[in-house]
PDB file of C-alpha atoms in Angstrom:
ATOM      1  CA  MET K  17     107.203-106.977 -16.031  1.00  0.00           C
ATOM      2  CA  ILE K  18     108.491-109.591 -18.479  1.00  0.00           C
ATOM      3  CA  THR K  19     105.110-109.415 -20.204  1.00  0.00           C
ATOM      4  CA  ILE K  20     105.521-105.664 -20.715  1.00  0.00           C
ATOM      5  CA  TRP K  21     109.046-106.103 -22.054  1.00  0.00           C
ATOM      6  CA  VAL K  22     107.915-108.787 -24.538  1.00  0.00           C
ATOM      7  CA  LEU K  23     105.029-106.557 -25.648  1.00  0.00           C
ATOM      8  CA  ARG K  24     107.414-103.626 -26.260  1.00  0.00           C
ATOM      9  CA  VAL K  25     109.791-105.807 -28.308  1.00  0.00           C
ATOM     10  CA  CYS K  26     106.923-107.140 -30.426  1.00  0.00           C
ATOM     11  CA  MET K  27     105.532-103.654 -31.033  1.00  0.00           C
ATOM     12  CA  ASN K  28     108.941-102.266 -32.045  1.00  0.00           C
ATOM     13  CA  ARG K  29     109.428-105.146 -34.467  1.00  0.00           C
ATOM     14  CA  MET K  30     105.984-104.531 -35.955  1.00  0.00           C
ATOM     15  CA  PHE K  31     106.743-100.812 -36.465  1.00  0.00           C
ATOM     16  CA  ALA K  32     110.105-101.623 -38.073  1.00  0.00           C
ATOM     17  CA  GLU K  33     108.441-104.114 -40.437  1.00  0.00           C
ATOM     18  CA  GLU K  34     105.809-101.524 -41.427  1.00  0.00           C
ATOM     19  CA  LYS K  35     108.545 -99.026 -42.342  1.00  0.00           C
ATOM     20  CA  ARG K  36     110.465-101.684 -44.282  1.00  0.00           C
ATOM     21  CA  ARG K  37     107.454-102.688 -46.418  1.00  0.00           C
ATOM     22  CA  SER K  38     106.395 -99.208 -47.528  1.00  0.00           C
ATOM     23  CA  ARG K  39     107.159 -95.508 -47.308  1.00  0.00           C
ATOM     24  CA  SER K  40     105.286 -92.207 -47.234  1.00  0.00           C
ATOM     25  CA  PRO K  41     104.439 -90.656 -50.639  1.00  0.00           C
ATOM     26  CA  PHE K  42     105.293 -87.145 -49.390  1.00  0.00           C
ATOM     27  CA  LYS K  43     108.550 -85.852 -50.815  1.00  0.00           C
ATOM     28  CA  GLU K  44     108.709 -82.769 -48.596  1.00  0.00           C
ATOM     29  CA  LYS K  45     108.052 -82.290 -44.923  1.00  0.00           C
ATOM     30  CA  LEU K  46     104.707 -80.920 -43.787  1.00  0.00           C
ATOM     31  CA  LEU K  47     103.983 -77.747 -41.836  1.00  0.00           C
ATOM     32  CA  ARG K  48     103.445 -78.287 -38.142  1.00  0.00           C
ATOM     33  CA  PRO K  49      99.712 -78.382 -37.458  1.00  0.00           C
ATOM     34  CA  VAL K  50      97.988 -76.774 -34.497  1.00  0.00           C
ATOM     35  CA  GLY K  51      99.009 -78.288 -31.153  1.00  0.00           C
ATOM     36  CA  GLU K  52     101.407 -80.838 -32.672  1.00  0.00           C
ATOM     37  CA  SER K  53     103.588 -80.935 -29.540  1.00  0.00           C
ATOM     38  CA  LEU K  54     100.525 -81.532 -27.374  1.00  0.00           C
ATOM     39  CA  ARG K  55      99.224 -84.192 -29.740  1.00  0.00           C
ATOM     40  CA  LEU K  56     102.480 -86.116 -29.545  1.00  0.00           C
ATOM     41  CA  ARG K  57     102.523 -85.791 -25.758  1.00  0.00           C
ATOM     42  CA  ILE K  58      98.921 -87.036 -25.596  1.00  0.00           C
ATOM     43  CA  GLU K  59      99.953 -90.123 -27.567  1.00  0.00           C
ATOM     44  CA  GLU K  60     102.817 -90.737 -25.120  1.00  0.00           C
ATOM     45  CA  ILE K  61     100.511 -90.405 -22.111  1.00  0.00           C
ATOM     46  CA  GLN K  62      97.952 -92.748 -23.672  1.00  0.00           C
ATOM     47  CA  SER K  63     100.697 -95.317 -24.244  1.00  0.00           C
ATOM     48  CA  ASP K  64     101.947 -94.940 -20.658  1.00  0.00           C
ATOM     49  CA  LEU K  65      98.385 -95.167 -19.352  1.00  0.00           C
ATOM     50  CA  PHE K  66      97.800 -98.409 -21.242  1.00  0.00           C
ATOM     51  CA  GLU K  67     101.071 -99.826 -19.923  1.00  0.00           C
ATOM     52  CA  GLN K  68     100.333 -98.868 -16.319  1.00  0.00           C
ATOM     53  CA  GLY K  69      96.809-100.271 -16.593  1.00  0.00           C
ATOM     54  CA  LEU K  70      98.211-103.546 -17.913  1.00  0.00           C
ATOM     55  CA  ILE K  71     100.754-103.733 -15.074  1.00  0.00           C
ATOM     56  CA  LEU K  72      97.991-103.007 -12.560  1.00  0.00           C
ATOM     57  CA  ALA K  73      95.881-105.847 -13.973  1.00  0.00           C
ATOM     58  CA  ILE K  74      98.871-108.214 -13.831  1.00  0.00           C
ATOM     59  CA  VAL K  75      99.600-107.272 -10.203  1.00  0.00           C
ATOM     60  CA  VAL K  76      95.970-107.820  -9.174  1.00  0.00           C
ATOM     61  CA  ALA K  77      95.708-111.120 -11.050  1.00  0.00           C
ATOM     62  CA  GLY K  78      99.116-112.299  -9.815  1.00  0.00           C
ATOM     63  CA  THR K  79      98.345-111.503  -6.188  1.00  0.00           C
ATOM     64  CA  GLY K  80      94.989-113.258  -6.445  1.00  0.00           C
ATOM     65  CA  GLY K  81      96.580-116.284  -8.082  1.00  0.00           C
ATOM     66  CA  VAL K  82      99.242-116.630  -5.384  1.00  0.00           C
ATOM     67  CA  LEU K  83      96.641-116.334  -2.616  1.00  0.00           C
ATOM     68  CA  PHE K  84      94.462-118.935  -4.303  1.00  0.00           C
ATOM     69  CA  TRP K  85      97.430-121.304  -4.590  1.00  0.00           C
ATOM     70  CA  LEU K  86      98.380-120.792  -0.939  1.00  0.00           C
ATOM     71  CA  HIS K  87      94.816-121.542   0.148  1.00  0.00           C
ATOM     72  CA  ALA K  88      95.323-125.169  -0.877  1.00  0.00           C
ATOM     73  CA  ASN K  89      98.459-125.602   1.249  1.00  0.00           C
ATOM     74  CA  GLU K  90      99.111-126.075   4.971  1.00  0.00           C
ATOM     75  CA  TRP K  91      97.002-123.642   7.053  1.00  0.00           C
ATOM     76  CA  LEU K  92      99.662-121.858   9.116  1.00  0.00           C
ATOM     77  CA  THR K  93     102.031-121.432   6.181  1.00  0.00           C
ATOM     78  CA  SER K  94      99.202-120.135   4.041  1.00  0.00           C
ATOM     79  CA  VAL K  95      98.203-117.535   6.622  1.00  0.00           C
ATOM     80  CA  VAL K  96     101.730-116.193   7.146  1.00  0.00           C
ATOM     81  CA  ILE K  97     102.814-116.156   3.526  1.00  0.00           C
ATOM     82  CA  GLY K  98      99.364-115.100   2.362  1.00  0.00           C
ATOM     83  CA  SER K  99      99.422-112.087   4.664  1.00  0.00           C
ATOM     84  CA  VAL K 100     102.795-111.015   3.324  1.00  0.00           C
ATOM     85  CA  VAL K 101     101.687-111.508  -0.290  1.00  0.00           C
ATOM     86  CA  ALA K 102      98.415-109.665   0.304  1.00  0.00           C
ATOM     87  CA  ALA K 103     100.184-106.719   1.955  1.00  0.00           C
ATOM     88  CA  ALA K 104     102.799-106.506  -0.793  1.00  0.00           C
ATOM     89  CA  GLY K 105     100.120-106.827  -3.439  1.00  0.00           C
ATOM     90  CA  ALA K 106      98.052-104.061  -1.849  1.00  0.00           C
ATOM     91  CA  LEU K 107     101.052-101.723  -1.792  1.00  0.00           C
ATOM     92  CA  LEU K 108     101.861-102.469  -5.433  1.00  0.00           C
ATOM     93  CA  VAL K 109      98.248-101.981  -6.465  1.00  0.00           C
ATOM     94  CA  ARG K 110      98.069 -98.649  -4.639  1.00  0.00           C
ATOM     95  CA  PHE K 111     101.360 -97.490  -6.197  1.00  0.00           C
ATOM     96  CA  ARG K 112     100.257 -98.418  -9.713  1.00  0.00           C
ATOM     97  CA  TRP K 113      96.763 -96.997  -9.175  1.00  0.00           C
ATOM     98  CA  ASN K 114      98.237 -93.639  -8.140  1.00  0.00           C
ATOM     99  CA  LYS K 115     100.315 -93.671 -11.332  1.00  0.00           C
ATOM    100  CA  VAL K 116      97.205 -94.389 -13.391  1.00  0.00           C
ATOM    101  CA  LYS K 117      95.344 -91.524 -11.702  1.00  0.00           C
ATOM    102  CA  LYS K 118      98.244 -89.114 -12.326  1.00  0.00           C
ATOM    103  CA  LEU K 119      98.494 -90.108 -15.988  1.00  0.00           C
ATOM    104  CA  ARG K 120      94.733 -89.766 -16.366  1.00  0.00           C
ATOM    105  CA  GLU K 121      94.865 -86.229 -14.945  1.00  0.00           C
ATOM    106  CA  ASP K 122      97.794 -85.355 -17.237  1.00  0.00           C
ATOM    107  CA  LEU K 123      95.865 -86.701 -20.219  1.00  0.00           C
ATOM    108  CA  ARG K 124      92.804 -84.660 -19.293  1.00  0.00           C
ATOM    109  CA  ASN K 125      94.842 -81.455 -18.937  1.00  0.00           C
ATOM    110  CA  HIS K 126      96.761 -81.985 -22.181  1.00  0.00           C
ATOM    111  CA  ARG K 127      93.519 -82.618 -24.068  1.00  0.00           C
ATOM    112  CA  LEU K 128      92.127 -79.383 -22.667  1.00  0.00           C
ATOM    113  CA  GLY K 129      95.246 -77.515 -23.796  1.00  0.00           C
ATOM    114  CA  PHE K 130      95.004 -79.119 -27.230  1.00  0.00           C
ATOM    115  CA  ASP K 131      91.367 -78.036 -27.594  1.00  0.00           C
ATOM    116  CA  GLY K 132      92.339 -74.521 -26.480  1.00  0.00           C
ATOM    117  CA  GLU K 133      95.058 -74.225 -29.113  1.00  0.00           C
ATOM    118  CA  ARG K 134      92.692 -75.448 -31.832  1.00  0.00           C
ATOM    119  CA  TYR K 135      90.089 -72.887 -30.772  1.00  0.00           C
ATOM    120  CA  VAL K 136      92.604 -70.023 -30.775  1.00  0.00           C
ATOM    121  CA  ALA K 137      93.961 -71.147 -34.164  1.00  0.00           C
ATOM    122  CA  GLU K 138      90.424 -71.039 -35.552  1.00  0.00           C
ATOM    123  CA  LYS K 139      90.041 -67.406 -34.447  1.00  0.00           C
ATOM    124  CA  LEU K 140      93.500 -66.430 -35.687  1.00  0.00           C
ATOM    125  CA  GLY K 141      92.522 -67.867 -39.067  1.00  0.00           C
ATOM    126  CA  GLU K 142      90.215 -64.889 -39.528  1.00  0.00           C
ATOM    127  CA  LEU K 143      93.336 -62.729 -39.853  1.00  0.00           C
ATOM    128  CA  LEU K 144      94.199 -64.450 -43.139  1.00  0.00           C
ATOM    129  CA  LEU K 145      91.706 -62.147 -44.823  1.00  0.00           C
ATOM    130  CA  GLN K 146      93.728 -59.194 -43.511  1.00  0.00           C
ATOM    131  CA  GLN K 147      96.997 -60.308 -45.171  1.00  0.00           C
ATOM    132  CA  TYR K 148      98.356 -62.119 -42.110  1.00  0.00           C
ATOM    133  CA  ARG K 149     100.312 -65.374 -42.175  1.00  0.00           C
ATOM    134  CA  ILE K 150      99.611 -67.769 -39.298  1.00  0.00           C
ATOM    135  CA  TYR K 151     101.927 -70.533 -38.028  1.00  0.00           C
ATOM    136  CA  HIS K 152     101.545 -72.951 -35.155  1.00  0.00           C
ATOM    137  CA  ASP K 153     103.696 -74.879 -32.691  1.00  0.00           C
ATOM    138  CA  PHE K 154     106.976 -73.145 -33.528  1.00  0.00           C
ATOM    139  CA  LEU K 155     109.662 -75.294 -31.893  1.00  0.00           C
ATOM    140  CA  PHE K 156     112.805 -73.944 -30.266  1.00  0.00           C
ATOM    141  CA  ASP K 157     115.457 -76.614 -29.717  1.00  0.00           C
ATOM    142  CA  MET K 158     118.213 -74.018 -29.461  1.00  0.00           C
ATOM    143  CA  LYS K 159     118.055 -70.379 -28.447  1.00  0.00           C
ATOM    144  CA  PRO K 160     119.843 -67.680 -30.449  1.00  0.00           C
ATOM    145  CA  GLY K 161     123.445 -67.863 -29.315  1.00  0.00           C
ATOM    146  CA  GLY K 162     123.579 -71.653 -29.115  1.00  0.00           C
ATOM    147  CA  GLU K 163     121.949 -72.380 -25.751  1.00  0.00           C
ATOM    148  CA  ALA K 164     120.138 -75.735 -25.888  1.00  0.00           C
ATOM    149  CA  THR K 165     116.484 -75.562 -24.954  1.00  0.00           C
ATOM    150  CA  ASN K 166     113.159 -77.261 -25.577  1.00  0.00           C
ATOM    151  CA  PHE K 167     109.995 -75.178 -25.788  1.00  0.00           C
ATOM    152  CA  ASN K 168     107.477 -74.030 -28.345  1.00  0.00           C
ATOM    153  CA  ILE K 169     105.476 -70.948 -29.278  1.00  0.00           C
ATOM    154  CA  ASP K 170     101.829 -71.887 -29.711  1.00  0.00           C
ATOM    155  CA  HIS K 171     101.035 -69.456 -32.550  1.00  0.00           C
ATOM    156  CA  ILE K 172     102.825 -66.824 -34.630  1.00  0.00           C
ATOM    157  CA  ALA K 173     100.967 -64.171 -36.631  1.00  0.00           C
ATOM    158  CA  ILE K 174     102.850 -62.060 -39.183  1.00  0.00           C
ATOM    159  CA  GLY K 175     101.082 -59.194 -40.929  1.00  0.00           C
ATOM    160  CA  PRO K 176     100.927 -55.466 -41.571  1.00  0.00           C
ATOM    161  CA  ALA K 177     100.794 -54.569 -37.841  1.00  0.00           C
ATOM    162  CA  GLY K 178     103.906 -56.640 -37.051  1.00  0.00           C
ATOM    163  CA  VAL K 179     104.905 -60.021 -35.664  1.00  0.00           C
ATOM    164  CA  PHE K 180     102.932 -61.527 -32.766  1.00  0.00           C
ATOM    165  CA  ALA K 181     103.800 -64.462 -30.493  1.00  0.00           C
ATOM    166  CA  VAL K 182     100.536 -65.820 -29.100  1.00  0.00           C
ATOM    167  CA  GLU K 183     100.577 -68.065 -26.041  1.00  0.00           C
ATOM    168  CA  THR K 184      97.358 -69.989 -25.387  1.00  0.00           C
ATOM    169  CA  LYS K 185      96.359 -70.614 -21.770  1.00  0.00           C
ATOM    170  CA  THR K 186      93.344 -72.856 -21.289  1.00  0.00           C
ATOM    171  CA  PHE K 187      92.418 -72.928 -17.611  1.00  0.00           C
ATOM    172  CA  ARG K 188      89.493 -74.887 -16.223  1.00  0.00           C
ATOM    173  CA  GLN K 189      86.752 -72.861 -14.582  1.00  0.00           C
ATOM    174  CA  PRO K 190      85.094 -73.509 -11.209  1.00  0.00           C
ATOM    175  CA  SER K 191      81.767 -75.289 -11.622  1.00  0.00           C
ATOM    176  CA  ALA K 192      79.868 -72.720  -9.524  1.00  0.00           C
ATOM    177  CA  GLU K 193      79.948 -69.060  -8.583  1.00  0.00           C
ATOM    178  CA  LEU K 194      82.449 -68.223  -5.855  1.00  0.00           C
ATOM    179  CA  ALA K 195      82.313 -66.123  -2.718  1.00  0.00           C
ATOM    180  CA  LYS K 196      83.118 -62.401  -2.572  1.00  0.00           C
ATOM    181  CA  GLY K 197      81.337 -61.727  -5.828  1.00  0.00           C
ATOM    182  CA  ASP K 198      83.918 -63.559  -7.957  1.00  0.00           C
ATOM    183  CA  LYS K 199      82.665 -64.865 -11.278  1.00  0.00           C
ATOM    184  CA  SER K 200      83.736 -68.346 -12.296  1.00  0.00           C
ATOM    185  CA  HIS K 201      84.241 -67.298 -15.942  1.00  0.00           C
ATOM    186  CA  GLU K 202      86.125 -64.034 -15.386  1.00  0.00           C
ATOM    187  CA  VAL K 203      89.843 -63.295 -15.172  1.00  0.00           C
ATOM    188  CA  ILE K 204      91.235 -59.897 -14.189  1.00  0.00           C
ATOM    189  CA  VAL K 205      94.608 -58.626 -15.412  1.00  0.00           C
ATOM    190  CA  ARG K 206      96.253 -55.775 -13.501  1.00  0.00           C
ATOM    191  CA  GLY K 207      99.667 -54.845 -14.762  1.00  0.00           C
ATOM    192  CA  GLU K 208     101.819 -57.959 -14.579  1.00  0.00           C
ATOM    193  CA  TRP K 209      99.353 -59.960 -12.484  1.00  0.00           C
ATOM    194  CA  MET K 210      96.576 -62.276 -13.607  1.00  0.00           C
ATOM    195  CA  ILE K 211      93.840 -62.839 -11.010  1.00  0.00           C
ATOM    196  CA  LEU K 212      91.749 -65.979 -11.436  1.00  0.00           C
ATOM    197  CA  PRO K 213      88.557 -66.861  -9.517  1.00  0.00           C
ATOM    198  CA  GLY K 214      89.210 -67.536  -5.856  1.00  0.00           C
ATOM    199  CA  ASP K 215      91.812 -64.751  -5.729  1.00  0.00           C
ATOM    200  CA  ARG K 216      94.451 -66.968  -7.334  1.00  0.00           C
ATOM    201  CA  LYS K 217      97.239 -64.741  -8.660  1.00  0.00           C
ATOM    202  CA  THR K 218      99.908 -65.625 -11.184  1.00  0.00           C
ATOM    203  CA  LYS K 219     102.466 -63.935 -13.427  1.00  0.00           C
ATOM    204  CA  LYS K 220     103.551 -67.050 -15.295  1.00  0.00           C
ATOM    205  CA  PRO K 221     101.445 -66.722 -18.488  1.00  0.00           C
ATOM    206  CA  MET K 222     102.646 -63.173 -19.158  1.00  0.00           C
ATOM    207  CA  GLU K 223     106.250 -64.014 -18.277  1.00  0.00           C
ATOM    208  CA  GLN K 224     106.205 -66.994 -20.643  1.00  0.00           C
ATOM    209  CA  ALA K 225     104.688 -64.948 -23.468  1.00  0.00           C
ATOM    210  CA  ARG K 226     107.322 -62.237 -22.943  1.00  0.00           C
ATOM    211  CA  ARG K 227     110.212 -64.730 -23.022  1.00  0.00           C
ATOM    212  CA  ASN K 228     108.810 -66.345 -26.163  1.00  0.00           C
ATOM    213  CA  ALA K 229     108.537 -62.992 -27.905  1.00  0.00           C
ATOM    214  CA  GLN K 230     112.079 -62.026 -26.926  1.00  0.00           C
ATOM    215  CA  ASP K 231     113.554 -65.294 -28.176  1.00  0.00           C
ATOM    216  CA  LEU K 232     111.587 -65.122 -31.422  1.00  0.00           C
ATOM    217  CA  SER K 233     112.721 -61.527 -31.919  1.00  0.00           C
ATOM    218  CA  LYS K 234     116.381 -62.542 -31.574  1.00  0.00           C
ATOM    219  CA  TRP K 235     115.865 -65.511 -33.887  1.00  0.00           C
ATOM    220  CA  LEU K 236     114.182 -63.426 -36.590  1.00  0.00           C
ATOM    221  CA  THR K 237     116.657 -60.555 -36.268  1.00  0.00           C
ATOM    222  CA  GLY K 238     119.721 -62.762 -36.650  1.00  0.00           C
ATOM    223  CA  SER K 239     122.582 -60.611 -37.888  1.00  0.00           C
ATOM    224  CA  ALA K 240     120.360 -57.838 -39.264  1.00  0.00           C
ATOM    225  CA  SER K 241     121.148 -54.309 -38.160  1.00  0.00           C
ATOM    226  CA  GLU K 242     117.545 -53.483 -37.300  1.00  0.00           C
ATOM    227  CA  PRO K 243     115.823 -55.702 -34.704  1.00  0.00           C
ATOM    228  CA  VAL K 244     112.523 -57.385 -35.507  1.00  0.00           C
ATOM    229  CA  ARG K 245     110.022 -56.523 -32.796  1.00  0.00           C
ATOM    230  CA  VAL K 246     107.747 -59.335 -31.666  1.00  0.00           C
ATOM    231  CA  ILE K 247     104.629 -58.470 -29.669  1.00  0.00           C
ATOM    232  CA  PRO K 248     103.618 -60.951 -26.933  1.00  0.00           C
ATOM    233  CA  VAL K 249      99.953 -61.871 -26.472  1.00  0.00           C
ATOM    234  CA  VAL K 250      98.235 -64.316 -24.109  1.00  0.00           C
ATOM    235  CA  ALA K 251      94.986 -65.824 -25.440  1.00  0.00           C
ATOM    236  CA  MET K 252      92.478 -67.279 -22.981  1.00  0.00           C
ATOM    237  CA  PRO K 253      89.701 -69.187 -24.766  1.00  0.00           C
ATOM    238  CA  GLY K 254      86.400 -69.346 -22.907  1.00  0.00           C
ATOM    239  CA  TRP K 255      87.221 -66.638 -20.347  1.00  0.00           C
ATOM    240  CA  PHE K 256      85.863 -63.129 -19.987  1.00  0.00           C
ATOM    241  CA  VAL K 257      89.036 -61.046 -19.654  1.00  0.00           C
ATOM    242  CA  ARG K 258      89.257 -57.684 -17.888  1.00  0.00           C
ATOM    243  CA  ASP K 259      92.703 -56.367 -18.830  1.00  0.00           C
ATOM    244  CA  ASP K 260      93.622 -52.869 -17.662  1.00  0.00           C
ATOM    245  CA  ALA K 261      96.212 -52.760 -20.500  1.00  0.00           C
ATOM    246  CA  SER K 262      98.889 -51.396 -18.150  1.00  0.00           C
ATOM    247  CA  GLY K 263     101.243 -54.364 -18.573  1.00  0.00           C
ATOM    248  CA  GLU K 264     103.635 -55.136 -21.400  1.00  0.00           C
ATOM    249  CA  VAL K 265     101.726 -58.287 -22.378  1.00  0.00           C
ATOM    250  CA  ARG K 266      98.101 -58.089 -23.466  1.00  0.00           C
ATOM    251  CA  VAL K 267      95.743 -60.824 -22.317  1.00  0.00           C
ATOM    252  CA  LEU K 268      92.754 -61.378 -24.610  1.00  0.00           C
ATOM    253  CA  ASN K 269      89.751 -63.598 -24.965  1.00  0.00           C
ATOM    254  CA  ALA K 270      90.254 -65.697 -28.093  1.00  0.00           C
ATOM    255  CA  LEU K 271      87.220 -64.116 -29.755  1.00  0.00           C
ATOM    256  CA  ALA K 272      88.923 -60.702 -29.593  1.00  0.00           C
ATOM    257  CA  LEU K 273      92.108 -61.764 -31.397  1.00  0.00           C
ATOM    258  CA  PRO K 274      91.057 -60.954 -35.009  1.00  0.00           C
ATOM    259  CA  LYS K 275      89.940 -57.466 -33.978  1.00  0.00           C
ATOM    260  CA  MET K 276      92.645 -56.583 -31.465  1.00  0.00           C
ATOM    261  CA  ILE K 277      95.860 -57.922 -33.015  1.00  0.00           C
ATOM    262  CA  PRO K 278      95.866 -55.402 -35.913  1.00  0.00           C
ATOM    263  CA  LYS K 279      95.502 -52.636 -33.300  1.00  0.00           C
ATOM    264  CA  LEU K 280      98.356 -53.804 -31.057  1.00  0.00           C
ATOM    265  CA  GLY K 281     101.122 -53.065 -33.509  1.00  0.00           C
ATOM    266  CA  SER K 282     103.124 -49.903 -33.034  1.00  0.00           C
ATOM    267  CA  GLY K 283     105.556 -48.040 -35.196  1.00  0.00           C
ATOM    268  CA  LYS K 284     106.073 -48.552 -38.909  1.00  0.00           C
ATOM    269  CA  ALA K 285     103.837 -51.119 -40.572  1.00  0.00           C
ATOM    270  CA  LEU K 286     105.493 -54.067 -42.274  1.00  0.00           C
ATOM    271  CA  THR K 287     105.649 -53.976 -46.051  1.00  0.00           C
ATOM    272  CA  GLU K 288     104.540 -56.891 -48.214  1.00  0.00           C
ATOM    273  CA  ASP K 289     108.194 -57.782 -48.868  1.00  0.00           C
ATOM    274  CA  GLU K 290     108.992 -57.776 -45.141  1.00  0.00           C
ATOM    275  CA  ILE K 291     105.952 -59.932 -44.382  1.00  0.00           C
ATOM    276  CA  GLN K 292     107.010 -62.365 -47.095  1.00  0.00           C
ATOM    277  CA  ARG K 293     110.627 -62.505 -45.925  1.00  0.00           C
ATOM    278  CA  LEU K 294     109.735 -63.122 -42.269  1.00  0.00           C
ATOM    279  CA  SER K 295     107.018 -65.608 -43.202  1.00  0.00           C
ATOM    280  CA  ASP K 296     109.368 -67.576 -45.444  1.00  0.00           C
ATOM    281  CA  ARG K 297     111.836 -67.970 -42.612  1.00  0.00           C
ATOM    282  CA  VAL K 298     109.223 -69.033 -40.051  1.00  0.00           C
ATOM    283  CA  GLU K 299     107.575 -71.411 -42.527  1.00  0.00           C
ATOM    284  CA  ALA K 300     110.872 -73.090 -43.365  1.00  0.00           C
ATOM    285  CA  HIS K 301     111.453 -73.711 -39.669  1.00  0.00           C
ATOM    286  CA  CYS K 302     107.915 -75.029 -39.124  1.00  0.00           C
ATOM    287  CA  ARG K 303     108.038 -77.400 -42.108  1.00  0.00           C
ATOM    288  CA  ASN K 304     109.482 -80.310 -40.183  1.00  0.00           C
ATOM    289  CA  VAL K 305     106.744 -82.963 -39.913  1.00  0.00           C
ATOM    290  CA  GLU K 306     107.542 -86.276 -41.558  1.00  0.00           C
ATOM    291  CA  GLY K 307     104.799 -87.994 -43.566  1.00  0.00           C
ATOM    292  CA  ALA K 308     103.314 -91.113 -41.984  1.00  0.00           C
TER     293      ALA K 308
END
């Protein structure tokens, strides 16, 4: 563990020295790119994975070294102490190995989510030709009213049909067809329920999209007399979606976003001035990335 601590101290000193020697040429902050929160989390997991792998190697090497040293000593003492060391070493190795496996699974899932957000952003980009403004990874560190929080909205589209909060859900698919006629690539949406292959049911994606839209609506409305309506959408890249359209939240395949979003708006269309005003506010909030 001392080795890990020394490594952390050396790395922190190196980073501090890099910042002292030079600075970024960017005078203003950058817009948040697609999946920025996931990218940062992936970096954290990779760092933790490296650290846990290093600890695991030290535990294995240390246990082996102690056993080798005991082998040269008196037989009975070596057997007793060696057994204790071997048992303790095995427990430590198993504990650290389980941590490595968990981090590896987290890394795999976060990478999948990151790829999903990039894919959805690519499809949303087609709306730029229809006078839409697209923003990504909108961070909420405080809800309207002052309640502290920590979540993000994957994508925001602002255009003539209104304001849309798009939540990307990238689920893995079964590797083979399932029983009962289920298709491994198909998701069914009935009202407020999403039914995945294997008869797995969940409401969470739609509930999350709805909460995001409500919070964004309050944030955009502020003290204005007329509320800004935000339409929630769940995007599922790579899935064939059968949505009966009876629920409040629409669930769409990512390929359908450029065609369907302009049709989901209701009521009075936004004017160019309204689009500009709302976009300016969202862009100012999203321009928070420091240059390297």
